[in-house]
Each structure stands twice: as structure tokens, then as C-alpha cells.
Coordinates of C-alpha atoms and ligand atoms in Angstrom, one line a residue:
X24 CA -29.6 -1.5 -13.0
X25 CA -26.9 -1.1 -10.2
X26 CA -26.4 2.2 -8.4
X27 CA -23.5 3.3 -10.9
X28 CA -26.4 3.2 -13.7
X29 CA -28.5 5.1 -11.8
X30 CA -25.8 8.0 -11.4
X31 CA -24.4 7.6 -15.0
X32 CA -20.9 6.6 -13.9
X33 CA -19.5 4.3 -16.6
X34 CA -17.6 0.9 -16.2
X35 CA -14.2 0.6 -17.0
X36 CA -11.6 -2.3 -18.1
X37 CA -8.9 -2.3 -15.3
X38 CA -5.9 -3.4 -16.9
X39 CA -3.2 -1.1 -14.9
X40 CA -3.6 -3.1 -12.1
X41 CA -4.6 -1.9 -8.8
X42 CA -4.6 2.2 -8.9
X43 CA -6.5 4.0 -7.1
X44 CA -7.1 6.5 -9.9
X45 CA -9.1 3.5 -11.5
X46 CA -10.5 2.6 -8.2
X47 CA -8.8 -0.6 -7.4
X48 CA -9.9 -4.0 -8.3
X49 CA -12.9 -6.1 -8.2
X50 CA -13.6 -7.5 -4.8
X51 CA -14.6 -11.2 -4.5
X52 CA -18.0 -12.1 -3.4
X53 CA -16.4 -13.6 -0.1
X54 CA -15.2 -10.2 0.7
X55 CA -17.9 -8.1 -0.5
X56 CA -20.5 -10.5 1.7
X57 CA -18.1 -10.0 4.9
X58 CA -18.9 -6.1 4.0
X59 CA -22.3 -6.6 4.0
X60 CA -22.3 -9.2 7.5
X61 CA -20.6 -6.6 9.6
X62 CA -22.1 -3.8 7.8
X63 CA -25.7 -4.8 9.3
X64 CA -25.0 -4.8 13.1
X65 CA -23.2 -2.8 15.3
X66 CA -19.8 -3.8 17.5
X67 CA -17.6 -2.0 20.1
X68 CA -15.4 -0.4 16.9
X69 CA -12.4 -0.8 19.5
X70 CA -13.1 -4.7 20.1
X71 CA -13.5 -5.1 16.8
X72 CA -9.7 -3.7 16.1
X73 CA -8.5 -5.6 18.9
X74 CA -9.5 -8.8 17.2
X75 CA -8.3 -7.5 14.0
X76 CA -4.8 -6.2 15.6
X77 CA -5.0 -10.5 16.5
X78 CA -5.4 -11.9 13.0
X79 CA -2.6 -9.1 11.4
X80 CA -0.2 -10.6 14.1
X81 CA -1.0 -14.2 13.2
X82 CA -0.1 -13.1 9.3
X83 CA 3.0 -11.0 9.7
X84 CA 4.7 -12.2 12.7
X85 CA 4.3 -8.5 14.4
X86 CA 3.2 -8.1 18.0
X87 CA 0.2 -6.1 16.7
X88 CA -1.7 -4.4 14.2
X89 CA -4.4 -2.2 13.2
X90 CA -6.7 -1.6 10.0
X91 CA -6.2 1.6 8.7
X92 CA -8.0 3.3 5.5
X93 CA -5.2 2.6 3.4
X94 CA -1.5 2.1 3.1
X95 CA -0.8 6.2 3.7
X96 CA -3.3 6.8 6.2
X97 CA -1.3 4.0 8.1
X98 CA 2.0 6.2 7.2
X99 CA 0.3 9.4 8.9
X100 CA -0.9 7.2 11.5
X101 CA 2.7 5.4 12.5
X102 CA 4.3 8.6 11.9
X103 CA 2.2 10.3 14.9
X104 CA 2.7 7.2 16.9
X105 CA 6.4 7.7 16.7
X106 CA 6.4 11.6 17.5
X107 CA 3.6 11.2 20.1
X108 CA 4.3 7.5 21.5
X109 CA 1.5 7.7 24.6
X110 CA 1.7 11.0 26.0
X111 CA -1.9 12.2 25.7
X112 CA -0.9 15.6 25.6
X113 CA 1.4 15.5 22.5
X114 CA -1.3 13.4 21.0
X115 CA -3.8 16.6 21.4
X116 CA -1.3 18.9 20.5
X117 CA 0.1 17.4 16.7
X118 CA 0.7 18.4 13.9
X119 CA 2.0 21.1 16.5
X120 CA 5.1 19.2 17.0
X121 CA 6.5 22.3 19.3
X122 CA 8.8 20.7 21.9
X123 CA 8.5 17.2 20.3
X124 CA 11.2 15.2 18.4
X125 CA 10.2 15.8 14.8
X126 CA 12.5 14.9 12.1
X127 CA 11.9 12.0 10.3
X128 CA 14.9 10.1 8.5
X129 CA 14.7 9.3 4.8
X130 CA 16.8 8.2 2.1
X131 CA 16.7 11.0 -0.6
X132 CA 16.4 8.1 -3.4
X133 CA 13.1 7.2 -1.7
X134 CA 11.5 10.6 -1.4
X135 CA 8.2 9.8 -3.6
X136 CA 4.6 11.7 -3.6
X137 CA 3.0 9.3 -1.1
X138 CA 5.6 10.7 2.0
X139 CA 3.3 13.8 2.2
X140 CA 1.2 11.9 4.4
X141 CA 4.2 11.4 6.6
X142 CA 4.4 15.3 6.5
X143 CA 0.9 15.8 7.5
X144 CA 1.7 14.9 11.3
X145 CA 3.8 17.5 11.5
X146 CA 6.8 16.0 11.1
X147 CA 10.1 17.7 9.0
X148 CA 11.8 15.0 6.4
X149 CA 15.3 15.3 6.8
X150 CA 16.9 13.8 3.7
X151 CA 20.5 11.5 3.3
X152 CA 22.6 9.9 0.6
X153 CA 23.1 11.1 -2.9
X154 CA 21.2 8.8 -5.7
X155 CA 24.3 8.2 -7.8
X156 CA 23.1 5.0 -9.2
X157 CA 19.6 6.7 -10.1
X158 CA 21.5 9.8 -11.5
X159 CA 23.4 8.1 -13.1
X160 CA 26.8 8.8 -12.2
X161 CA 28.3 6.5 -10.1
X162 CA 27.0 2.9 -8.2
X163 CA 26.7 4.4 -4.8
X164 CA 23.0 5.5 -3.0
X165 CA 22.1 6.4 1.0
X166 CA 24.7 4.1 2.8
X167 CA 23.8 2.8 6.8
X168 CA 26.5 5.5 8.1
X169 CA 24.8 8.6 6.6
X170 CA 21.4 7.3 8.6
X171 CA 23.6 7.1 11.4
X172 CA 25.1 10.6 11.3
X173 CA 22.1 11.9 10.5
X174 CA 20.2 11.1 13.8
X175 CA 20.1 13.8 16.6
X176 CA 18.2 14.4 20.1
X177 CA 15.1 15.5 17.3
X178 CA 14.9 12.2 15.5
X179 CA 11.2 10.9 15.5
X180 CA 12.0 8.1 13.2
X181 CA 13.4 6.4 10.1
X182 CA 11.0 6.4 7.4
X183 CA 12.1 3.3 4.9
X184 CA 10.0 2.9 1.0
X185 CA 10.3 -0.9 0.6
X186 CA 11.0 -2.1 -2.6
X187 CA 12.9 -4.7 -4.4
X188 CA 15.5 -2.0 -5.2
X189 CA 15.8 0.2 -2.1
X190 CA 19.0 0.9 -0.9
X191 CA 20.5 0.2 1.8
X192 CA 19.2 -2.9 2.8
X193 CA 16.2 -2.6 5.5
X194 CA 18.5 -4.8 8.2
X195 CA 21.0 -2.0 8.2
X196 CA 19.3 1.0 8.2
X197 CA 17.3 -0.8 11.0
X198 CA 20.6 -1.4 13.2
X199 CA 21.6 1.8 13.0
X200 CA 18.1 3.3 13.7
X201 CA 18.0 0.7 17.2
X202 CA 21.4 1.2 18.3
X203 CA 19.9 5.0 18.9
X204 CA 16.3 4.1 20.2
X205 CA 15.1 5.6 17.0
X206 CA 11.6 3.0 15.6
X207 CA 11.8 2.2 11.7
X208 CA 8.2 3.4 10.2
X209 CA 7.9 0.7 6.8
X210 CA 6.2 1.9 3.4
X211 CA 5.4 -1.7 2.3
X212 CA 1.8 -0.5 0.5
X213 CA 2.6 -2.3 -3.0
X214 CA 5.1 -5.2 -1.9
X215 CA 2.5 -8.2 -1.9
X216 CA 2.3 -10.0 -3.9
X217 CA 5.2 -12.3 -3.1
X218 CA 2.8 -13.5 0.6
X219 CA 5.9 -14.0 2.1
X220 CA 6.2 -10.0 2.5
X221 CA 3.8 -10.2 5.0
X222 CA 6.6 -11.3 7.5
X223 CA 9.8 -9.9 5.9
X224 CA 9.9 -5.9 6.9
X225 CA 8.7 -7.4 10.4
X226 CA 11.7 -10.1 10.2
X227 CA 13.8 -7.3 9.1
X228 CA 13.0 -5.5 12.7
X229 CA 10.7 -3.0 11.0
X230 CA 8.8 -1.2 14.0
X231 CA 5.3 -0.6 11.8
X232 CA 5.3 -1.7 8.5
X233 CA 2.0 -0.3 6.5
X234 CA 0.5 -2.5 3.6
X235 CA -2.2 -1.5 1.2
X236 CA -5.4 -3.7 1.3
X237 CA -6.6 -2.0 -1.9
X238 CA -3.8 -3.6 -3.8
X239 CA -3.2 -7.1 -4.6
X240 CA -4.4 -8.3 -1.0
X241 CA -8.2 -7.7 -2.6
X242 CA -9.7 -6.1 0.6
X243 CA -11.8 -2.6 0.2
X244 CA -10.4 0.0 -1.7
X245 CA -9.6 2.0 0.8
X246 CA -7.9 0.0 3.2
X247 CA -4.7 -1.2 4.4
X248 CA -3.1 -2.1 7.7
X249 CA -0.2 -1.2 9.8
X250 CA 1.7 -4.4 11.7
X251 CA 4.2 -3.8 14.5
X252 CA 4.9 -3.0 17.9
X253 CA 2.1 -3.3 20.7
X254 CA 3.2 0.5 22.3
X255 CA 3.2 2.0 18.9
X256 CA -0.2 -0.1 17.8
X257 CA -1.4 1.5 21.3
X258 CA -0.3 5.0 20.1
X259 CA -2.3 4.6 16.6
X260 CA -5.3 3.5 17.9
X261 CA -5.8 6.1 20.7
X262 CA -5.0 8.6 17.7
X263 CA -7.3 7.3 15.8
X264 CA -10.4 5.7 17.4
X265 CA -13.5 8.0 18.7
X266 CA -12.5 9.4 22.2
X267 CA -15.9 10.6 23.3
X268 CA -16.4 8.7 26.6
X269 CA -16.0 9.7 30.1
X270 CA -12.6 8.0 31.6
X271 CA -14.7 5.7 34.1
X272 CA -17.0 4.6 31.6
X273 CA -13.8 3.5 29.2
X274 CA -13.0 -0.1 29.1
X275 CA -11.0 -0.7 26.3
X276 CA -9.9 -4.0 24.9
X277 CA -6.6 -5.1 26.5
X278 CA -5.1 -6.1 24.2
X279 CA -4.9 -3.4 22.4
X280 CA -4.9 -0.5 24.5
X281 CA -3.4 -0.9 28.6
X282 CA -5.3 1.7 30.1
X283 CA -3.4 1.9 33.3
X284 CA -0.2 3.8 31.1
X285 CA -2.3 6.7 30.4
X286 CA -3.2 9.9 32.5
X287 CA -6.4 10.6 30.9
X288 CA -8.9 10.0 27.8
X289 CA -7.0 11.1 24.9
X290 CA -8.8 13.6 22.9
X291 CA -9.8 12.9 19.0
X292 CA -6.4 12.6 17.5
X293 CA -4.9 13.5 14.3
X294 CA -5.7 10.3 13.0
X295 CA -9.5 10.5 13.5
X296 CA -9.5 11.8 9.8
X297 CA -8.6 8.1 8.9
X298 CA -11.7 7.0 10.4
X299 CA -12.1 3.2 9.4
X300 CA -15.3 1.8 9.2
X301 CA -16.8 -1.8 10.8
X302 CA -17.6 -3.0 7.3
X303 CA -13.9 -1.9 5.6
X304 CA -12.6 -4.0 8.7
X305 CA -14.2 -7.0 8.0
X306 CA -13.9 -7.1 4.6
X307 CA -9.8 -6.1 5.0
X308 CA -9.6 -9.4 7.2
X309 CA -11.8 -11.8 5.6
X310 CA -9.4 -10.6 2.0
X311 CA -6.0 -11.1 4.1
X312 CA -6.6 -14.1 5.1
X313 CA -7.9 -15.1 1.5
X314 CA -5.0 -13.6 0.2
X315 CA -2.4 -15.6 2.5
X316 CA -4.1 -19.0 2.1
X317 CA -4.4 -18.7 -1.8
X318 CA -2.2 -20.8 -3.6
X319 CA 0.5 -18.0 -5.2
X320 CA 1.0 -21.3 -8.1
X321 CA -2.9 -21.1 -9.1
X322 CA -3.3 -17.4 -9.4
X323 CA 0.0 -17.0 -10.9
X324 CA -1.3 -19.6 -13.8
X325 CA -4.8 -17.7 -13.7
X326 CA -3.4 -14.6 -14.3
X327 CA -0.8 -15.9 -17.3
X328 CA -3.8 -17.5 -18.7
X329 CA -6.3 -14.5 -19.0
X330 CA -2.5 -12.6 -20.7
X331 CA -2.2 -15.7 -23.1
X332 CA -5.6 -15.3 -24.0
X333 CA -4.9 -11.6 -25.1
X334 CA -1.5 -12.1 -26.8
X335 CA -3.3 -15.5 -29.0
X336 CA -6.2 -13.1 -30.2
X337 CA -3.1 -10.4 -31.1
X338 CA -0.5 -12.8 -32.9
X339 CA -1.1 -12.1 -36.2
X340 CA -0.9 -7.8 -35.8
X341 CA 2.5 -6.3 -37.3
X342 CA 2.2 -3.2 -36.1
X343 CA 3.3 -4.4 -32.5
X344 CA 5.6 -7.3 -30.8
X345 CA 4.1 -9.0 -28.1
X346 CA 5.6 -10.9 -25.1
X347 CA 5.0 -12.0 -21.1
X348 CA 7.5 -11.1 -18.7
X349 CA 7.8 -12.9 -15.3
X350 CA 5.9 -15.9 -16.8
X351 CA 8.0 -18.7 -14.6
X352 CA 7.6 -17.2 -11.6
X353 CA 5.1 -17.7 -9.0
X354 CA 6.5 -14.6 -6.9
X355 CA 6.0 -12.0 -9.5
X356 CA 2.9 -10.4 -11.4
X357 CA 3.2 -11.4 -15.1
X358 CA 2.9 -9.1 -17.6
X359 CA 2.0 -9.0 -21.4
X360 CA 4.0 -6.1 -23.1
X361 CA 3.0 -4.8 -26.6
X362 CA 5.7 -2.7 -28.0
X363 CA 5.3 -0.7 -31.3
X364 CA 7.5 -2.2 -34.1
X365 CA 10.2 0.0 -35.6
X366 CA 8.8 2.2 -38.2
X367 CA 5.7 2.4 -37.0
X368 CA 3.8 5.9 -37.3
X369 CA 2.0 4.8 -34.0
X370 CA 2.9 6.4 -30.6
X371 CA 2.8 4.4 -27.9
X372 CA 0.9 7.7 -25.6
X373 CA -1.4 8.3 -28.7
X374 CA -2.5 5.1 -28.2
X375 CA -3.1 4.3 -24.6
X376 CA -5.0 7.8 -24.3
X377 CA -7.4 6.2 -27.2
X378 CA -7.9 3.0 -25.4
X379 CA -8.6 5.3 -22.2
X380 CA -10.8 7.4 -23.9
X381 CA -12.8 4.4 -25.8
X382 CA -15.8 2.4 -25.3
X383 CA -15.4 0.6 -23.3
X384 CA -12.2 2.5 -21.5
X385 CA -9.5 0.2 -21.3
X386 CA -6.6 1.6 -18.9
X387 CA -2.9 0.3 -19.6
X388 CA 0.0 0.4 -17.4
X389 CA 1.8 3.4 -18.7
X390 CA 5.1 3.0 -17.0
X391 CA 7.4 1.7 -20.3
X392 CA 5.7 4.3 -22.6
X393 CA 8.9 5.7 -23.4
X394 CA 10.3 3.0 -24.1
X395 CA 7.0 2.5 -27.1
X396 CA 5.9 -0.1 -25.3
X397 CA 2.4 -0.3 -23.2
X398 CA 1.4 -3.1 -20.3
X399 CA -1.2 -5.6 -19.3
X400 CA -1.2 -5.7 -15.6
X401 CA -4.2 -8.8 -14.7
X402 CA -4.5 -8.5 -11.4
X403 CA -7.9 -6.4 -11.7
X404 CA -8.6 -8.1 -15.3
X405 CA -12.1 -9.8 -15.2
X406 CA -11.5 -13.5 -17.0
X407 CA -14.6 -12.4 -19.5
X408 CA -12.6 -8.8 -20.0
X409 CA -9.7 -10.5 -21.8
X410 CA -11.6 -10.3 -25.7
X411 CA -12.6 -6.7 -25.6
X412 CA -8.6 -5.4 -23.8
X413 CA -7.6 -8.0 -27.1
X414 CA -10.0 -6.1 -29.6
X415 CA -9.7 -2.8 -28.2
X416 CA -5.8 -2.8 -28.9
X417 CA -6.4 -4.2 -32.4
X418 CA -8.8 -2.0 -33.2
X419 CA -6.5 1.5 -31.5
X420 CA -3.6 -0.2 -33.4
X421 CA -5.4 -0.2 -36.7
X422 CA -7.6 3.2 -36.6
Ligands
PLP28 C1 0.0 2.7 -3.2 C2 1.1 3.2 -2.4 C3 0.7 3.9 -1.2 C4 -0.7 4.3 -0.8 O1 -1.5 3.1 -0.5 P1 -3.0 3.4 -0.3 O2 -3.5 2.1 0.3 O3 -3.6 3.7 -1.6 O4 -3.2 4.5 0.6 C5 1.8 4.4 -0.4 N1 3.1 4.1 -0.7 C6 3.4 3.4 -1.9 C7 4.9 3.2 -2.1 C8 2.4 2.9 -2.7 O5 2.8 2.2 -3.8

């Protein structure tokens, strides 16, 4: 009997991949025991940062870092670091942002539910560029210039969504940003795996990039990290660490916080919402650094292998065509795709809701259903999950 038996909370098949609707992945033993080490003493919570601020360095190439609960606590975080930099009082003061700079850049084609916890420091989102390409009307999208124009006496920062699509390129908008003293604030949550996107935004001069640890990096579900510069680093910590101590008494790590640049104790910040536990910490940087030493070849094969297992025990269904997309490549997830043949009286939503809603619930990626077709993401997939995802869809397919 685990605790979940106890309260009656059902097990699910995690075949979306890493949502946090579905509560992220499995963690691996190595994590979950680092949990449990660091869960059973007690440490100085801002040592214990400082040390971690070390290891997210060492990984992406940034001067610092910081563990945050999660890839949008680290964008409400760096978003009051850029408004409130290390002036105690504007710290105390947000999301009052009354005398402050407080518009935050962003490309209008990157707008997306997850910049509300941008908003929530207080900040205004001051959009550029017409979509064309995503409206369909023309090639063009946000171009460096209208960044440029766009900046004023009130920018706070540029706000950039990473992905493999985003226009313009991250070096650009980053040029323009510098060449006004305006800091680049990165949404990277979901761009790992290739490993090598640890470094790139940072490469790219990113000044905080925020990464989900909940997602493919393996680490608690809620947590993440933000990497970049040590004065912004400073900012989120002081925002976000417990400030009950009496200035004398205060000797905070070095490394990550310089006492001597402050006028006082900084109250509790905004950020003290994203409170961060000493067991989410260590089980964030023991899965980082399990994620960057894994071999990308090995769990690239693993994961085509557990999708090959699913699409041999399907073969002979006529109902649906089958196939694995990104299967030579050791950067991207592959995927299985099962896509209603023509004439089918199936529908593609009918039938994900019945896997959902089965026993045991087995969650697709929905993100081609309109196109009939429904996705195995194996990220989360347990190897000994692969038969019942195979005979749940035969069985939903044939009902
Ligand atoms: C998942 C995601 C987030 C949120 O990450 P959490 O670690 O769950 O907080 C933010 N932005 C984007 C683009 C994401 O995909």
C-alpha cells in the first residue's frame, strides 16, 4: 500500500509526456534518494543555493543560477529582478511598480498562457510585430527593429519564449535589447532535451534563462532553475529567500549575495511565494547533472524501443496507420503517431477521452488531434507500461 492507496488517488499511464496536468514524470531512484538525504537534515537554505547557483554555472555557462519551483516561478522571479535589480526598497514595494521601469518587451507571436507569471510582478507586457507567418498572410513576424523602437525610459526588459521557431532570432533581439541597457529575461522551460540548450540562450547573451526541472531534465515536479547574471541571481535570491534575521546577525554566502551593495535586510519579497524547498534542491541538482552526463544516443534508442514495442503489438489494426517521427535523431523526442485511416467512423477526440477515462487511464498527446491523429510521447512511459498504452488503443480502436 503506498500513500496514494491510502487516499484513493489512482495511477495513471503518462504517455503525453511531461505535463503538469498529469503530474510530470517518474523520478529515478537516484533522484528520489537525493530527496530523501537532504530531506532528513537541516542546512543554511542560502548556502545550500549558493552551492547550487555553482553547479547551474558549471552546466550552462552562466555566471550564476538559482533553483526555483519551476520554470514560471523562475519567470516571476527574473522578471522582479529586472524591475527591482537591488534596491531593497523597490523589492518591498512590487508588484507596486509605481515609479519603477515596468514594461516588459514581447514579441506578440510569443504571447502564450505561461507569461502571466511575468505579469504577476507587476509588470505591463507591451507587445511588437504582427504574426503574418502564423496568420497566415504573409512570411514576416516581430523583426529586431520593432524591439528596438519599442524600448523607452520604462523598459524593464525583453521577455523572449524560446523555441525552435521563435522569431527573430535570440542574438538579435538580444543586440538590440544591450545596445539600450535593457537585460533579456529567457522562457527556455521545455527546450531540453537537445543538452546542448543548457548553454545556448546563455551563448546567445540571454541575461536569465529559466528551464523547467519537471520536464525532461527528471528533477521534482515542481522545479526548475533560472541561470544568468550574478547581479540579477543576487536580485532573485534576496526576493525570494526568508529575510527574517537581524542585519548583524546576516552572513550570507558570497557568492551569491555581496552584502556590502545593500542598505539594509530586504524584507520577504514577492518571490517568497516560490518558496523552494532543501529536498526539491537536491533532488533538481542530483537530476541536472544526471541529465547532462546521460548519453542523449542511449535514451534516444530507449525511448524508440519502448515506441517499437507499441507500434509491433498494433501492426496488424486497420482502423489506424502507425509511424515514428524523429527516429534518426539523437536531438529530438521520438514519437509514435496513430492516425485514423480514411473512412473510419472513429474520432480521433472520442477516442483519446476513452483512453483518458479508462482503466487504467492512458493520456495521449493531443496536439495533432485535428489533424485525426493522436501521439505517444515516452519520456514519462514506464518500459513495463508499453503493453497496456498498446492494448488500451486496440481495445478504444475496436469498442
Ligand atoms: C512548461 C512551460 C512553462 C512552465 O514550466 P514549469 O516548470 O511547469 O513552471 C513555462 N513556459 C513554457 C513555454 C513551458 O512550456
Amino acid at each position: 500500500m503506498t500513500i496514494l492507496d491510502d487516499i484513493g488517488v489512482r495511477t495513471i499511464i503518462n504517455a503525453k509526456g511531461p505535463a503538469t496536468r498529469l503530474s510530470g514524470g517518474p523520478m529515478s531512484d537516484d533522484v528520489a534518494r537525493a530527496m530523501v538525504e537532504a530531506s532528513q537534515v537541516c542546512v543554511q537554505i542560502d548556502e545550500l543555493q549558493a552551492k547550487a547557483s555553482a553547479v547551474v554555472a558549471a552546466h550552462t555557462g552562466a555566471e550564476a543560477g538559482y533553483i526555483t519551483t519551476g520554470a514560471a516561478a523562475g519567470l516571476l522571479l527574473g522578471t522582479a529582478a529586472c524591475v527591482a535589480r537591488l534596491d531593497i526598497g523597490k523589492m518591498a514595494r512590487l508588484p507596486d511598480t509605481s515609479g519603477m521601469k515596468s514594461d516588459v518587451i514581447m514579441v506578440r507571436s510569443q504571447r502564450n498562457f505561461y507569461d502571466h507569471a511575468v505579469r504577476a510582478a507587476g509588470v505591463r507586457i507591451v507587445e511588437v510585430g504582427l504574426p503574418d507567418r502564423i496568420a497566415g498572410a504573409g512570411v514576416r513576424d516581430a523583426e529586431p527593429w520593432e524591439i528596438d523602437d519599442a524600448i523607452t525610459e520604462n523598459t524593464a526588459a525583453v521577455f523572449y519564449v524560446a523555441s525552435p521557431t521563435s522569431k527573430p532570432d535570440l542574438e538579435a533581439v538580444v543586440e538590440v535589447a544591450h545596445r539600450r541597457d535593457v537585460p533579456v529575461l529567457v522562457d527556455a522551460a521545455a527546450q531540453l532535451p537537445p543538452a546542448a540548450n543548457l548553454k545556448r540562450f546563455i551563448d546567445a547573451g540571454a541575461d536569465l534563462v529559466s528551464f523547467s526541472g519537471g520536464k525532461a531534465i527528471g528533477g521534482p515536479q515542481g522545479s526548475g532553475m533560472l541561470a544568468g547574471r550574478r547581479d540579477l541571481i543576487m536580485s532573485v535570491a534576496l526576493q525570494n529567500l526568508d529575510m527574517d534575521i537581524l542585519w548583524d546577525q546576516w552572513a550570507p554566502p558570497e557568492t551569491l549575495i555581496d552584502k556590502s551593495l545593500l542598505k539594509g535586510v530586504p524584507q520577504h519579497g514577492i518571490g517568497r511565494t516560490c518558496k523552494i524547498g532543501k529536498e526539491t534542491i537536491a533532488g533538481f541538482i542530483k537530476a541536472l547533472d544526471l541529465f547532462a552526463a546521460a548519453d542523449p544516443l542511449a535514451r534516444h534508442a530507449e525511448w524508440l524501443d519502448h515506441l517499437r514495442r507499441i507500434e509491433t503489438r498494433l501492426r496488424d489494426l486497420n482502423q489506424v496507420s502507425i509511424s515514428i517521427r524523429n527516429v534518426d535523431t539523437g536531438d529530438h523526442v521520438p514519437l509514435l503517431e496513430i492516425t485514423l485511416a480514411h473512412g473510419t467512423s472513429l474520432n480521433a477526440l472520442d477516442l483519446i477521452t476513452r483512453l483518458q477515462n479508462g482503466t487504467p487511464s492512458i493520456n495521449l498527446d493531443p496536439s495533432l488531434i485535428d489533424q485525426g491523429t493522436l501521439i505517444v510521447n515516452p519520456i514519462c512511459l514506464q518500459p513495463h507500461q508499453t503493453d497496456a498504452v498498446a492494448d488500451g488503443i486496440r481495445n478504444s480502436v475496436s469498442a
